[in-house]
Tab-separated table of C-alpha atoms and ligand atoms in Angstrom:
chain	number	residue	atom	x	y	z
A	1	MET	CA	101.256	80.482	99.858
A	2	GLU	CA	103.241	83.757	100.019
A	3	ARG	CA	102.240	86.214	102.818
A	4	THR	CA	103.196	89.681	103.921
A	5	LYS	CA	104.150	89.462	107.587
A	6	THR	CA	102.773	92.000	109.908
A	7	GLY	CA	105.959	90.587	112.057
A	8	ILE	CA	103.574	91.038	115.145
A	9	LYS	CA	103.953	87.948	117.363
A	10	GLY	CA	100.141	86.215	117.286
A	11	LEU	CA	98.655	88.347	114.467
A	12	ASP	CA	100.911	86.503	112.148
A	13	GLU	CA	99.551	83.266	113.396
A	14	MET	CA	95.732	84.349	113.413
A	15	LEU	CA	96.374	85.299	109.974
A	16	HIS	CA	97.852	81.782	109.284
A	17	GLY	CA	101.098	83.535	108.119
A	18	GLY	CA	100.393	86.990	107.498
A	19	LEU	CA	98.676	89.355	105.165
A	20	LEU	CA	98.453	88.296	101.647
A	21	PRO	CA	100.459	90.257	99.589
A	22	GLN	CA	99.117	93.297	97.320
A	23	THR	CA	95.966	93.112	99.527
A	24	ALA	CA	93.889	96.244	101.273
A	25	ASN	CA	93.273	95.408	104.710
A	26	LEU	CA	91.644	97.512	107.244
A	27	VAL	CA	91.722	97.687	111.125
A	28	GLU	CA	88.512	99.243	112.448
A	29	GLY	CA	88.151	100.112	116.263
A	30	ALA	CA	87.368	102.866	118.595
A	31	PRO	CA	89.594	105.718	119.745
A	32	GLY	CA	92.962	104.623	121.487
A	33	THR	CA	92.331	100.817	120.599
A	34	GLY	CA	95.835	100.515	118.966
A	35	LYS	CA	94.768	101.303	114.978
A	36	THR	CA	97.741	103.813	114.301
A	37	THR	CA	99.947	101.477	116.644
A	38	LEU	CA	99.156	98.536	114.650
A	39	GLY	CA	99.602	100.297	111.538
A	40	MET	CA	102.902	101.674	112.159
A	41	GLN	CA	104.351	98.330	113.658
A	42	PHE	CA	103.260	96.762	110.117
A	43	ILE	CA	105.298	99.395	108.147
A	44	TYR	CA	108.267	99.298	111.163
A	45	ASN	CA	108.467	95.603	110.845
A	46	GLY	CA	108.441	95.557	107.046
A	47	ILE	CA	111.381	97.566	107.025
A	48	ALA	CA	113.286	96.305	110.021
A	49	LYS	CA	112.553	92.636	109.683
A	50	TYR	CA	111.694	91.782	105.905
A	51	ASP	CA	113.375	94.541	103.983
A	52	GLU	CA	110.070	96.063	102.619
A	53	PRO	CA	110.127	100.029	102.160
A	54	GLY	CA	106.997	101.256	103.592
A	55	LEU	CA	104.901	104.574	103.043
A	56	ILE	CA	102.749	106.420	105.729
A	57	LEU	CA	99.840	108.531	104.616
A	58	THR	CA	98.397	110.307	107.567
A	59	PHE	CA	95.955	113.298	108.136
A	60	GLU	CA	96.899	113.714	111.281
A	61	GLN	CA	97.084	117.446	112.814
A	62	PHE	CA	100.238	117.424	114.815
A	63	PRO	CA	102.971	115.743	112.715
A	64	GLN	CA	105.973	115.812	115.217
A	65	GLN	CA	103.266	113.683	117.787
A	66	TYR	CA	103.294	111.088	115.173
A	67	TYR	CA	107.241	110.410	114.930
A	68	ARG	CA	107.288	110.662	119.162
A	69	ASP	CA	104.849	108.083	119.121
A	70	ALA	CA	106.621	105.881	117.221
A	71	MET	CA	109.714	106.996	118.827
A	72	ALA	CA	108.072	105.936	121.958
A	73	PHE	CA	108.014	102.310	120.726
A	74	GLY	CA	111.652	102.702	119.633
A	75	TRP	CA	111.118	102.775	115.809
A	76	ASP	CA	112.981	105.875	114.702
A	77	PHE	CA	110.769	106.938	111.707
A	78	ARG	CA	112.951	110.151	110.906
A	79	LYS	CA	116.123	107.784	110.627
A	80	LEU	CA	114.213	105.622	108.325
A	81	GLU	CA	113.056	108.221	106.062
A	82	ALA	CA	116.963	109.597	105.963
A	83	GLU	CA	117.905	106.148	104.926
A	84	GLY	CA	115.274	106.546	102.141
A	85	LYS	CA	113.378	103.232	103.249
A	86	LEU	CA	110.438	105.088	104.866
A	87	LYS	CA	108.557	107.925	103.578
A	88	VAL	CA	105.590	109.506	106.316
A	89	TYR	CA	103.188	111.567	104.087
A	90	MET	CA	101.437	114.038	106.324
A	91	THR	CA	98.200	116.235	104.376
A	92	SER	CA	96.494	118.569	106.230
A	93	PRO	CA	93.074	117.499	107.539
A	94	GLU	CA	91.672	119.989	105.537
A	95	VAL	CA	92.759	118.585	102.661
A	96	THR	CA	90.188	118.406	99.773
A	97	LYS	CA	88.335	116.212	97.316
A	98	VAL	CA	90.381	117.458	94.747
A	99	ASP	CA	93.688	117.510	96.474
A	100	LEU	CA	92.912	113.553	97.256
A	101	GLU	CA	92.814	112.342	93.757
A	102	SER	CA	96.641	114.344	93.659
A	103	VAL	CA	97.463	112.615	96.478
A	104	GLY	CA	96.288	109.188	95.336
A	105	GLY	CA	98.656	110.137	92.310
A	106	MET	CA	101.570	111.236	94.536
A	107	ILE	CA	101.234	108.148	96.652
A	108	GLU	CA	101.810	106.126	93.581
A	109	THR	CA	104.617	108.192	92.321
A	110	MET	CA	106.210	108.224	95.953
A	111	ALA	CA	105.772	104.045	95.961
A	112	ARG	CA	107.352	103.587	92.835
A	113	GLU	CA	110.631	105.919	93.541
A	114	MET	CA	111.369	104.436	96.760
A	115	GLY	CA	110.192	100.894	95.864
A	116	ALA	CA	107.736	100.920	98.834
A	117	ARG	CA	105.948	97.492	99.236
A	118	ARG	CA	103.818	98.674	102.150
A	119	VAL	CA	101.552	101.460	102.878
A	120	LEU	CA	99.655	102.685	105.762
A	121	VAL	CA	96.456	104.976	105.679
A	122	ASP	CA	95.920	106.725	109.012
A	123	SER	CA	92.600	106.741	108.165
A	124	LEU	CA	90.210	106.360	105.888
A	125	SER	CA	87.932	108.112	108.262
A	126	HIS	CA	88.960	110.959	107.308
A	127	PHE	CA	87.428	110.946	103.874
A	128	GLU	CA	84.027	110.668	105.552
A	129	ARG	CA	84.554	114.670	106.588
A	130	LEU	CA	85.014	115.482	103.004
A	131	THR	CA	81.803	114.528	101.600
A	132	SER	CA	78.339	113.599	103.091
A	133	ASP	CA	77.456	111.744	99.704
A	134	PRO	CA	77.930	108.036	100.638
A	135	VAL	CA	78.086	107.141	97.254
A	136	GLU	CA	80.881	109.995	96.497
A	137	LEU	CA	82.444	108.601	99.599
A	138	ARG	CA	82.693	105.184	98.345
A	139	ALA	CA	84.209	106.314	94.920
A	140	LEU	CA	86.842	108.061	97.115
A	141	GLN	CA	87.712	105.033	99.214
A	142	TYR	CA	87.764	102.843	96.180
A	143	SER	CA	89.855	104.620	93.764
A	144	LEU	CA	92.739	105.077	96.617
A	145	ILE	CA	92.238	101.385	97.465
A	146	ASN	CA	92.454	100.479	94.076
A	147	GLY	CA	95.432	102.464	93.326
A	148	LEU	CA	97.486	101.346	96.327
A	149	LYS	CA	96.577	97.647	94.965
A	150	ARG	CA	97.548	98.634	91.321
A	151	GLU	CA	101.135	99.712	92.573
A	152	GLY	CA	101.364	96.075	94.168
A	153	LEU	CA	101.323	97.852	98.050
A	154	THR	CA	100.158	95.703	100.591
A	155	SER	CA	98.162	98.445	102.855
A	156	ILE	CA	96.336	98.932	106.230
A	157	LEU	CA	93.851	101.250	106.345
A	158	THR	CA	92.525	102.442	109.841
A	159	LYS	CA	88.674	103.226	110.181
A	160	GLU	CA	87.589	104.747	113.404
A	161	THR	CA	84.590	103.588	115.049
A	162	SER	CA	82.542	106.679	117.632
A	163	SER	CA	81.432	103.744	119.893
A	164	LEU	CA	83.511	102.683	122.555
A	165	LEU	CA	82.196	99.432	123.791
A	166	GLY	CA	79.994	96.482	122.583
A	167	GLU	CA	79.296	97.865	119.100
A	168	THR	CA	79.190	96.281	115.691
A	169	PRO	CA	80.699	97.923	112.766
A	170	SER	CA	78.805	101.039	111.635
A	171	ASP	CA	79.327	100.992	107.880
A	172	GLU	CA	80.214	98.094	106.012
A	173	SER	CA	80.568	99.239	102.557
A	174	VAL	CA	84.407	99.775	103.126
A	175	ALA	CA	84.387	96.102	104.498
A	176	PHE	CA	83.349	94.471	100.929
A	177	VAL	CA	86.083	96.340	99.108
A	178	VAL	CA	89.332	95.310	101.434
A	179	ASP	CA	90.717	91.927	101.426
A	180	SER	CA	90.778	91.645	105.325
A	181	TYR	CA	89.313	93.199	108.001
A	182	ILE	CA	90.406	93.122	111.718
A	183	LEU	CA	88.693	94.562	114.542
A	184	LEU	CA	89.960	96.255	117.555
A	185	ARG	CA	87.688	96.530	120.727
A	186	TYR	CA	87.345	97.729	124.233
A	187	VAL	CA	86.191	94.702	126.328
A	188	GLU	CA	84.683	95.230	129.858
A	189	ILE	CA	85.763	92.411	131.961
A	190	GLU	CA	85.568	92.072	135.601
A	191	SER	CA	85.324	95.997	136.184
A	192	ALA	CA	88.372	96.328	134.111
A	193	ILE	CA	88.583	97.640	130.266
A	194	ARG	CA	90.673	95.489	128.236
A	195	LYS	CA	91.434	95.248	124.743
A	196	ALA	CA	90.773	92.255	122.200
A	197	LEU	CA	91.434	91.712	118.552
A	198	LEU	CA	89.359	89.602	116.125
A	199	VAL	CA	90.074	88.485	112.405
A	200	LEU	CA	87.048	89.314	110.659
A	201	LYS	CA	87.668	88.323	107.408
A	202	LEU	CA	90.777	87.136	105.042
A	203	ARG	CA	89.816	86.709	101.875
A	204	GLY	CA	91.403	83.786	99.731
A	205	SER	CA	92.824	82.089	103.201
A	206	ASN	CA	91.310	80.620	106.362
A	207	HIS	CA	92.336	82.097	109.304
A	208	ASP	CA	91.575	81.783	112.911
A	209	LYS	CA	88.505	82.583	114.168
A	210	ASP	CA	89.458	83.273	117.973
A	211	ILE	CA	88.943	86.672	119.915
A	212	ARG	CA	92.340	87.404	121.357
A	213	GLN	CA	92.882	89.723	124.015
A	214	PHE	CA	96.040	92.468	123.439
A	215	GLU	CA	97.970	94.796	125.169
A	216	ILE	CA	100.326	97.780	123.902
A	217	GLY	CA	103.542	97.460	125.562
A	218	PRO	CA	106.795	99.290	125.174
A	219	ASN	CA	107.763	97.496	122.261
A	220	GLY	CA	104.273	97.742	120.508
A	221	ILE	CA	101.076	95.472	120.025
A	222	GLU	CA	101.357	92.252	122.179
A	223	ILE	CA	98.910	89.850	121.093
A	224	GLN	CA	98.045	87.345	124.278
A	225	ALA	CA	97.305	83.532	124.675
A	226	LYS	CA	93.798	82.767	123.775
A	227	PHE	CA	91.402	83.229	125.972
A	228	GLU	CA	89.818	80.064	125.795
A	229	GLY	CA	92.442	78.313	127.729
A	230	ARG	CA	91.630	81.110	130.733
A	231	GLU	CA	87.748	80.336	130.729
A	232	GLY	CA	88.525	77.852	133.549
A	233	ILE	CA	90.122	80.582	135.487
A	234	MET	CA	86.859	82.849	135.327
A	235	SER	CA	84.555	79.898	135.971
A	236	GLY	CA	82.841	80.231	139.126
A	237	SER	CA	83.151	84.033	139.228
A	238	PRO	CA	80.208	86.101	140.004
A	239	HIS	CA	81.029	88.380	137.475
A	240	ARG	CA	80.511	88.351	133.903
A	241	THR	CA	83.114	85.794	132.451
A	242	MET	CA	85.719	87.186	129.816
A	243	ALA	CA	83.770	84.719	127.159
A	244	GLU	CA	80.355	86.541	127.968
A	245	SER	CA	82.112	89.890	127.588
A	246	PHE	CA	83.862	89.451	124.584
A	247	ILE	CA	80.595	87.973	123.063
A	248	GLU	CA	79.008	91.029	123.875
A	249	ALA	CA	81.647	93.246	122.404
A	250	PHE	CA	81.686	91.796	119.124
A	251	VAL	CA	78.170	89.998	118.563
A	252	LYS	CA	75.617	91.703	120.325
A	253	ARG	CA	73.890	94.956	119.339
B	301	ATP	N1	104.608	104.053	124.252
B	301	ATP	C1	103.341	103.267	124.378
B	301	ATP	N2	103.191	102.453	125.549
B	301	ATP	C2	102.351	101.854	126.288
B	301	ATP	N3	101.064	102.334	125.678
B	301	ATP	C3	101.157	103.256	124.470
B	301	ATP	C4	102.175	103.417	124.077
B	301	ATP	N4	101.592	104.428	122.909
B	301	ATP	C5	100.440	104.531	122.922
B	301	ATP	N5	99.781	103.621	123.929
B	301	ATP	C6	98.712	103.121	124.076
B	301	ATP	O1	97.688	102.981	122.556
B	301	ATP	C7	96.490	103.776	122.858
B	301	ATP	C8	96.529	104.395	121.717
B	301	ATP	O2	96.857	103.799	120.609
B	301	ATP	P1	96.791	104.717	119.180
B	301	ATP	O3	97.088	105.930	118.922
B	301	ATP	O4	97.461	103.407	118.151
B	301	ATP	O5	95.060	104.526	119.303
B	301	ATP	P2	94.262	104.641	117.871
B	301	ATP	O6	93.183	103.525	117.448
B	301	ATP	O7	95.248	105.097	116.446
B	301	ATP	O8	93.537	105.850	118.320
B	301	ATP	P3	92.625	107.416	117.983
B	301	ATP	O9	91.411	106.546	116.966
B	301	ATP	O10	92.216	108.236	118.446
B	301	ATP	O11	93.676	107.665	116.467
B	301	ATP	C9	96.757	104.782	123.736
B	301	ATP	O12	95.687	104.845	124.303
B	301	ATP	C10	97.679	104.103	124.896
B	301	ATP	O13	97.095	103.224	126.092
B	302	MG	MG1	95.272	106.910	115.597
């Protein structure tokens, strides 16, 4: 089956080749877990490795910081924009519901004009600030997601979780609409905080059920070896084992 590769080593393997083309994919995690990094890396790799132009829609308060963060990984977004391979579309966090509908339309127009194949929406949580009505919120999110799919874009949508450790997803409603669901979590292992990633669902395909540790390094997200192989190292430890920590972070409530 054809796949849209994230180009993130380890993650594509977990996804049994990559994301499915023209699908919406949710990346959820606590602040600082690496949602934006993962999304930017997906867009950057799309351009640099797979010749797929990309679009980024962000509600960040400080646009310059976005470019700076990308540059720190060696991803020159301004250059890619100048080459017409990338468009970073910044809307103010104060964007209204009405604006958002036109934003959706604008995204579709821009995607068509530049031949974008990938899009990052950072973040979907922003929508929660626009309405307190859950039905309306869902309608806003669905219409954006469906618009992106209609344009044939493969999207990554980020979503914040407020809790830091050991919490299950707060609001699962979006999880039903999206085609894949990736969780990023902080995990406490032997008095240190590590990061872990889990592919919760991948519609229409099998995927790895392993929880993998990952780090954010100079080149972005680096998925590390399955922790299974390391269990032996941990055994006999008087502290919580890595396995127990992971289970607590992802499963236990
Ligand atoms: N150039 C870098 N090199 C190494 N690590 C970095 C670099 N830039 C960011 N990080 C790490 O990535 C983390 C933030 O990642 P990112 O912004 O992707 O998280 P996020 O989940 O989008 O956070 P938020 O919810 O606040 O938007 C930082 O806490 C830092 O540890
Ligand atoms: Mg972010």
